[in-house]
Amino acid sequence: MPESPSSVTEVRDGLGEVGYLADESAALVSFLAQRLGKPILVEGPAGVGKTELAKALSRSTGRDLIRLQCYEGLDEAKALYEWNYRKQLLRIQAETADEAEAGWAGARGDIFSEEFLLTRPLLEAISSPEPVVLLIDEIDKTDQEFEAMLLEVLSDFQISIPELGRIEAKTHPLVLLTSNNSRELTEALKRRCLYLWLDYPEIERELQIVRLHTPELDETLARRLVEIVQMVRQLDLKKPPSIAESIDWARTLLLIGAEDIDRKTFEDSMSIIVKHRSDIDLVSERVTVKLSAGSEEGVTGLPGAGA
Amino acid sequence: MNERSGTAASLLSFFEELRSEGVAVGTSEILDCFEALDEVVWTDPRDFREAVAATVAKSQEDRRIFELLFDRHFFRAAEAEALEQGISEQRFDGGNRLDLDQLREAVRQAITAGNDGEMRDLARLAISAFGRRGERSGVIGVDVQRIRRNLGLQGGRGDGAGGADLDRAAVREFEQHLRRELERATIERTGKLPPSRPLAELDRALPTSPAQDLATVHRAVAQLKRRIATLGHEVRGRQRSPVVDIRRTMRASLETGGVPLRLKHRPRRPRRPEIYVLCDVSTSVSSASVFFLSVLHALHDSFRKLRSFVFIERISEVTDVFEHERDFRKIAERISSEGGVADVSGYTDYGRVWLEFGDEIAEDLGPRSTVIVLGDARTNGREPHAAEFGRIAEHAGRTFWLNPEPKLYWNYGDSVMSAYEPYCDGAFECWTTKHLENFVNVIASGARGASAN
Ligand SMILES: Nc1ncnc2c1ncn2[C@@H]1O[C@H](COP(=O)(O)OP(=O)(O)OP(=O)(O)O)[C@@H](O)[C@H]1O
Ligand SMILES: [Mg+2]
């Protein structure tokens, strides 16, 4: 077994070193998952760092990241393994031409060997000689049948291939499943997992994240940006801005060399944090008016504006 | 007693409580939980809490219930222990060092910074400050609201007002501290624990499982149907139609030598009562929404001329959904997915709803129309547009408002009930089926204008 972390702090610091600022629960659940060898089911609004958590865990543990992006209609062939049909065909053609006498029997044995196997993410994660991080992203997009198959793989850590026999895991992957809650997952799957709810970060942590991604951005400006984003999130929007959008916005401000977020800067760049037409209207109506008209006056009406 | 086994026992009863609130905590969850707890330091309250949460609460909804119950459960456990050992915590006595404005400012800062420890201390300060001013009502929920109002914490209320731009969640956290400290004070004063009450009573206010109360709701509504029907009769009998029937008047005048002494009125055309129900389905009433939807469901069962609308930010007619779907679950699903208000995470915009309803629907209203609003009148600081609501009420024959919050909470925080109440023929608190029956009784006794209870 690979060395597992000895404390929550160790995990949090490790994630921090690779650029992921985990909150209390993310660090604890990541720690538990490694100690107990259980998968993590991560849910939360879009763009709060679900996928990034898996990537960061891979970086901090030095394990490879294997990612299975789910989509509607994803099947075993794309998730587990598939025979390389084209290659098999070529081999058969080549053989029958060259050594016609060898016949079918020989060819059959040959073409169902590992050489012709296309390993897909699940098989790859199971058969890897080094332990990996396996990210199964947006599991809610698949159907229950797929979930059942997955559950089997995750409980037995083995996959049997009729033509080849059973492939047993040499190491246990650290598994993260993310879901955007588009459907209810089965009880059985949930039961096997530790549950992590990731939410929008509170202000100080978001500020740290933004500063981490855009260290060149002036601190006061970064704080103002995060304050505005947090304010926008409290409106009733179709799609509230996520951490990803805060970061994008910070980058943009840096790019256009903004010194303050006054009304004009905001109007020019707000489409980065709000996308829907109706959201933009609402934000204009409720937030833009709180910003000062010109940069000389400073921002009024914002929380902590003077502080 | 061994501390660990004490905690373990307490955990088991906590799981029991979770189960009674509908969280599926099975044996495997319990085993996982203890296994996880072996990995963390039990005395670190944060790790302890997160480890338990990660292993037993496996959806957002479960998590919400978990948060509601956890503090209460372990807080009570700790208090019970302290009582047993005769420990009473040193009361915080910095109350006189701060004046009210300073206190307000300090609280706002602590909330903005999300500083937990400070919020707790300030909650105590605030309680003792208001206690001295003799404003304690003794009912925790009411005191929390009073203190909150006194501190000017209107979380989310817009422009400039005292509580402007504080994060709602953070304000709620501060409220939690207030609640806990008030509870603690009560326990210390009386030397015993208050009875544990099921969550469903107030924190969740209304039955979240529709099935359990659907039958009662239907019964109350069936009653309502009879009442509304007879009410219509009385009106017909008492009042004359304002429309004079010229032919009949002329004929009658023949008896008096052609002088029309007696005016004959055209008989009122008996029309079916029409009901318009407007139902808030936002999260601030989310547990209530289920109850309200079941009321709507029952209303549709009883009245043929019923149009129903749901709203959060915008209003959307759902009459069709009810007419084509019998199964309650399916109705709830369809409404949240295609009601046009699909983003159920939303905050209500009452003002906008009145404007839209006024524009599109109000002209269909008439003296035989009854408008029933189901909502908490929490505007999230937005313009209430009360006059527009008044215009709607004027078009309708009668307007009633059912509010899922206890009356004590009306007009606290961002509730603007008093802006709408004057236009209603009755405004009622309605968070149990009993209240619903009460509503039926009051309107049945024909108490027009007798503003509720
Ligand atoms: N705690 C964090 N520390 C540092 N960066 C973060 C953190 N959380 C999120 N981010 C950044 O935010 C962005 C969005 O994160 P990510 O793509 O992981 O979100 P997600 O939850 O997977 O979203 P979706 O549901 O859309 O897939 C990433 O660029 C990531 O770098
Ligand atoms: Mg993602």
JSON list of N, CA, C and O in Angstrom, two decimals, chain B residues 385-404:
[
{"chain": "B", "resi": 385, "resn": "HIS", "atom": "N", "xyz": [-44.10, 47.00, -4.46]},
{"chain": "B", "resi": 385, "resn": "HIS", "atom": "CA", "xyz": [-45.20, 47.40, -5.36]},
{"chain": "B", "resi": 385, "resn": "HIS", "atom": "C", "xyz": [-46.57, 47.12, -4.75]},
{"chain": "B", "resi": 385, "resn": "HIS", "atom": "O", "xyz": [-47.43, 46.49, -5.37]},
{"chain": "B", "resi": 386, "resn": "ALA", "atom": "N", "xyz": [-46.77, 47.62, -3.53]},
{"chain": "B", "resi": 386, "resn": "ALA", "atom": "CA", "xyz": [-48.01, 47.35, -2.82]},
{"chain": "B", "resi": 386, "resn": "ALA", "atom": "C", "xyz": [-49.22, 47.92, -3.55]},
{"chain": "B", "resi": 386, "resn": "ALA", "atom": "O", "xyz": [-50.29, 47.32, -3.57]},
{"chain": "B", "resi": 387, "resn": "ALA", "atom": "N", "xyz": [-49.04, 49.09, -4.17]},
{"chain": "B", "resi": 387, "resn": "ALA", "atom": "CA", "xyz": [-50.19, 49.71, -4.85]},
{"chain": "B", "resi": 387, "resn": "ALA", "atom": "C", "xyz": [-50.69, 48.81, -5.98]},
{"chain": "B", "resi": 387, "resn": "ALA", "atom": "O", "xyz": [-51.89, 48.70, -6.21]},
{"chain": "B", "resi": 388, "resn": "GLU", "atom": "N", "xyz": [-49.76, 48.18, -6.66]},
{"chain": "B", "resi": 388, "resn": "GLU", "atom": "CA", "xyz": [-50.14, 47.29, -7.74]},
{"chain": "B", "resi": 388, "resn": "GLU", "atom": "C", "xyz": [-50.93, 46.10, -7.18]},
{"chain": "B", "resi": 388, "resn": "GLU", "atom": "O", "xyz": [-51.91, 45.67, -7.76]},
{"chain": "B", "resi": 389, "resn": "PHE", "atom": "N", "xyz": [-50.47, 45.63, -6.02]},
{"chain": "B", "resi": 389, "resn": "PHE", "atom": "CA", "xyz": [-51.21, 44.55, -5.38]},
{"chain": "B", "resi": 389, "resn": "PHE", "atom": "C", "xyz": [-52.61, 45.04, -5.04]},
{"chain": "B", "resi": 389, "resn": "PHE", "atom": "O", "xyz": [-53.60, 44.34, -5.23]},
{"chain": "B", "resi": 390, "resn": "GLY", "atom": "N", "xyz": [-52.68, 46.29, -4.56]},
{"chain": "B", "resi": 390, "resn": "GLY", "atom": "CA", "xyz": [-53.97, 46.89, -4.24]},
{"chain": "B", "resi": 390, "resn": "GLY", "atom": "C", "xyz": [-54.89, 46.92, -5.45]},
{"chain": "B", "resi": 390, "resn": "GLY", "atom": "O", "xyz": [-56.09, 46.64, -5.34]},
{"chain": "B", "resi": 391, "resn": "ARG", "atom": "N", "xyz": [-54.33, 47.22, -6.60]},
{"chain": "B", "resi": 391, "resn": "ARG", "atom": "CA", "xyz": [-55.13, 47.29, -7.82]},
{"chain": "B", "resi": 391, "resn": "ARG", "atom": "C", "xyz": [-55.71, 45.91, -8.15]},
{"chain": "B", "resi": 391, "resn": "ARG", "atom": "O", "xyz": [-56.86, 45.79, -8.53]},
{"chain": "B", "resi": 392, "resn": "ILE", "atom": "N", "xyz": [-54.90, 44.90, -7.95]},
{"chain": "B", "resi": 392, "resn": "ILE", "atom": "CA", "xyz": [-55.38, 43.54, -8.20]},
{"chain": "B", "resi": 392, "resn": "ILE", "atom": "C", "xyz": [-56.51, 43.19, -7.25]},
{"chain": "B", "resi": 392, "resn": "ILE", "atom": "O", "xyz": [-57.57, 42.71, -7.64]},
{"chain": "B", "resi": 393, "resn": "ALA", "atom": "N", "xyz": [-56.29, 43.54, -5.98]},
{"chain": "B", "resi": 393, "resn": "ALA", "atom": "CA", "xyz": [-57.30, 43.23, -4.97]},
{"chain": "B", "resi": 393, "resn": "ALA", "atom": "C", "xyz": [-58.60, 43.97, -5.27]},
{"chain": "B", "resi": 393, "resn": "ALA", "atom": "O", "xyz": [-59.70, 43.46, -5.03]},
{"chain": "B", "resi": 394, "resn": "GLU", "atom": "N", "xyz": [-58.49, 45.15, -5.83]},
{"chain": "B", "resi": 394, "resn": "GLU", "atom": "CA", "xyz": [-59.66, 45.94, -6.16]},
{"chain": "B", "resi": 394, "resn": "GLU", "atom": "C", "xyz": [-60.48, 45.29, -7.27]},
{"chain": "B", "resi": 394, "resn": "GLU", "atom": "O", "xyz": [-61.70, 45.26, -7.24]},
{"chain": "B", "resi": 395, "resn": "HIS", "atom": "N", "xyz": [-59.77, 44.77, -8.26]},
{"chain": "B", "resi": 395, "resn": "HIS", "atom": "CA", "xyz": [-60.44, 44.06, -9.36]},
{"chain": "B", "resi": 395, "resn": "HIS", "atom": "C", "xyz": [-61.16, 42.82, -8.87]},
{"chain": "B", "resi": 395, "resn": "HIS", "atom": "O", "xyz": [-62.20, 42.45, -9.39]},
{"chain": "B", "resi": 396, "resn": "ALA", "atom": "N", "xyz": [-60.58, 42.17, -7.88]},
{"chain": "B", "resi": 396, "resn": "ALA", "atom": "CA", "xyz": [-61.15, 40.90, -7.41]},
{"chain": "B", "resi": 396, "resn": "ALA", "atom": "C", "xyz": [-62.26, 41.17, -6.42]},
{"chain": "B", "resi": 396, "resn": "ALA", "atom": "O", "xyz": [-62.32, 42.23, -5.80]},
{"chain": "B", "resi": 397, "resn": "GLY", "atom": "N", "xyz": [-63.14, 40.19, -6.28]},
{"chain": "B", "resi": 397, "resn": "GLY", "atom": "CA", "xyz": [-64.19, 40.32, -5.28]},
{"chain": "B", "resi": 397, "resn": "GLY", "atom": "C", "xyz": [-63.60, 40.26, -3.89]},
{"chain": "B", "resi": 397, "resn": "GLY", "atom": "O", "xyz": [-63.88, 41.08, -3.03]},
{"chain": "B", "resi": 398, "resn": "ARG", "atom": "N", "xyz": [-62.80, 39.27, -3.67]},
{"chain": "B", "resi": 398, "resn": "ARG", "atom": "CA", "xyz": [-62.17, 39.11, -2.37]},
{"chain": "B", "resi": 398, "resn": "ARG", "atom": "C", "xyz": [-60.74, 38.66, -2.53]},
{"chain": "B", "resi": 398, "resn": "ARG", "atom": "O", "xyz": [-60.40, 37.95, -3.47]},
{"chain": "B", "resi": 399, "resn": "THR", "atom": "N", "xyz": [-59.91, 39.06, -1.59]},
{"chain": "B", "resi": 399, "resn": "THR", "atom": "CA", "xyz": [-58.51, 38.68, -1.62]},
{"chain": "B", "resi": 399, "resn": "THR", "atom": "C", "xyz": [-58.07, 38.19, -0.24]},
{"chain": "B", "resi": 399, "resn": "THR", "atom": "O", "xyz": [-58.33, 38.85, 0.76]},
{"chain": "B", "resi": 400, "resn": "PHE", "atom": "N", "xyz": [-57.50, 37.02, -0.24]},
{"chain": "B", "resi": 400, "resn": "PHE", "atom": "CA", "xyz": [-56.99, 36.48, 1.03]},
{"chain": "B", "resi": 400, "resn": "PHE", "atom": "C", "xyz": [-55.52, 36.18, 0.92]},
{"chain": "B", "resi": 400, "resn": "PHE", "atom": "O", "xyz": [-55.01, 35.87, -0.18]},
{"chain": "B", "resi": 401, "resn": "TRP", "atom": "N", "xyz": [-54.84, 36.26, 2.05]},
{"chain": "B", "resi": 401, "resn": "TRP", "atom": "CA", "xyz": [-53.40, 35.96, 2.05]},
{"chain": "B", "resi": 401, "resn": "TRP", "atom": "C", "xyz": [-53.13, 34.90, 3.10]},
{"chain": "B", "resi": 401, "resn": "TRP", "atom": "O", "xyz": [-53.51, 35.05, 4.26]},
{"chain": "B", "resi": 402, "resn": "LEU", "atom": "N", "xyz": [-52.49, 33.83, 2.69]},
{"chain": "B", "resi": 402, "resn": "LEU", "atom": "CA", "xyz": [-52.06, 32.80, 3.65]},
{"chain": "B", "resi": 402, "resn": "LEU", "atom": "C", "xyz": [-50.54, 32.82, 3.76]},
{"chain": "B", "resi": 402, "resn": "LEU", "atom": "O", "xyz": [-49.84, 32.63, 2.77]},
{"chain": "B", "resi": 403, "resn": "ASN", "atom": "N", "xyz": [-50.06, 33.09, 4.95]},
{"chain": "B", "resi": 403, "resn": "ASN", "atom": "CA", "xyz": [-48.61, 33.22, 5.16]},
{"chain": "B", "resi": 403, "resn": "ASN", "atom": "C", "xyz": [-48.09, 32.01, 5.94]},
{"chain": "B", "resi": 403, "resn": "ASN", "atom": "O", "xyz": [-48.60, 31.69, 7.00]},
{"chain": "B", "resi": 404, "resn": "PRO", "atom": "N", "xyz": [-47.06, 31.36, 5.42]},
{"chain": "B", "resi": 404, "resn": "PRO", "atom": "CA", "xyz": [-46.55, 30.14, 6.07]},
{"chain": "B", "resi": 404, "resn": "PRO", "atom": "C", "xyz": [-45.69, 30.43, 7.30]},
{"chain": "B", "resi": 404, "resn": "PRO", "atom": "O", "xyz": [-45.16, 29.49, 7.88]}
]
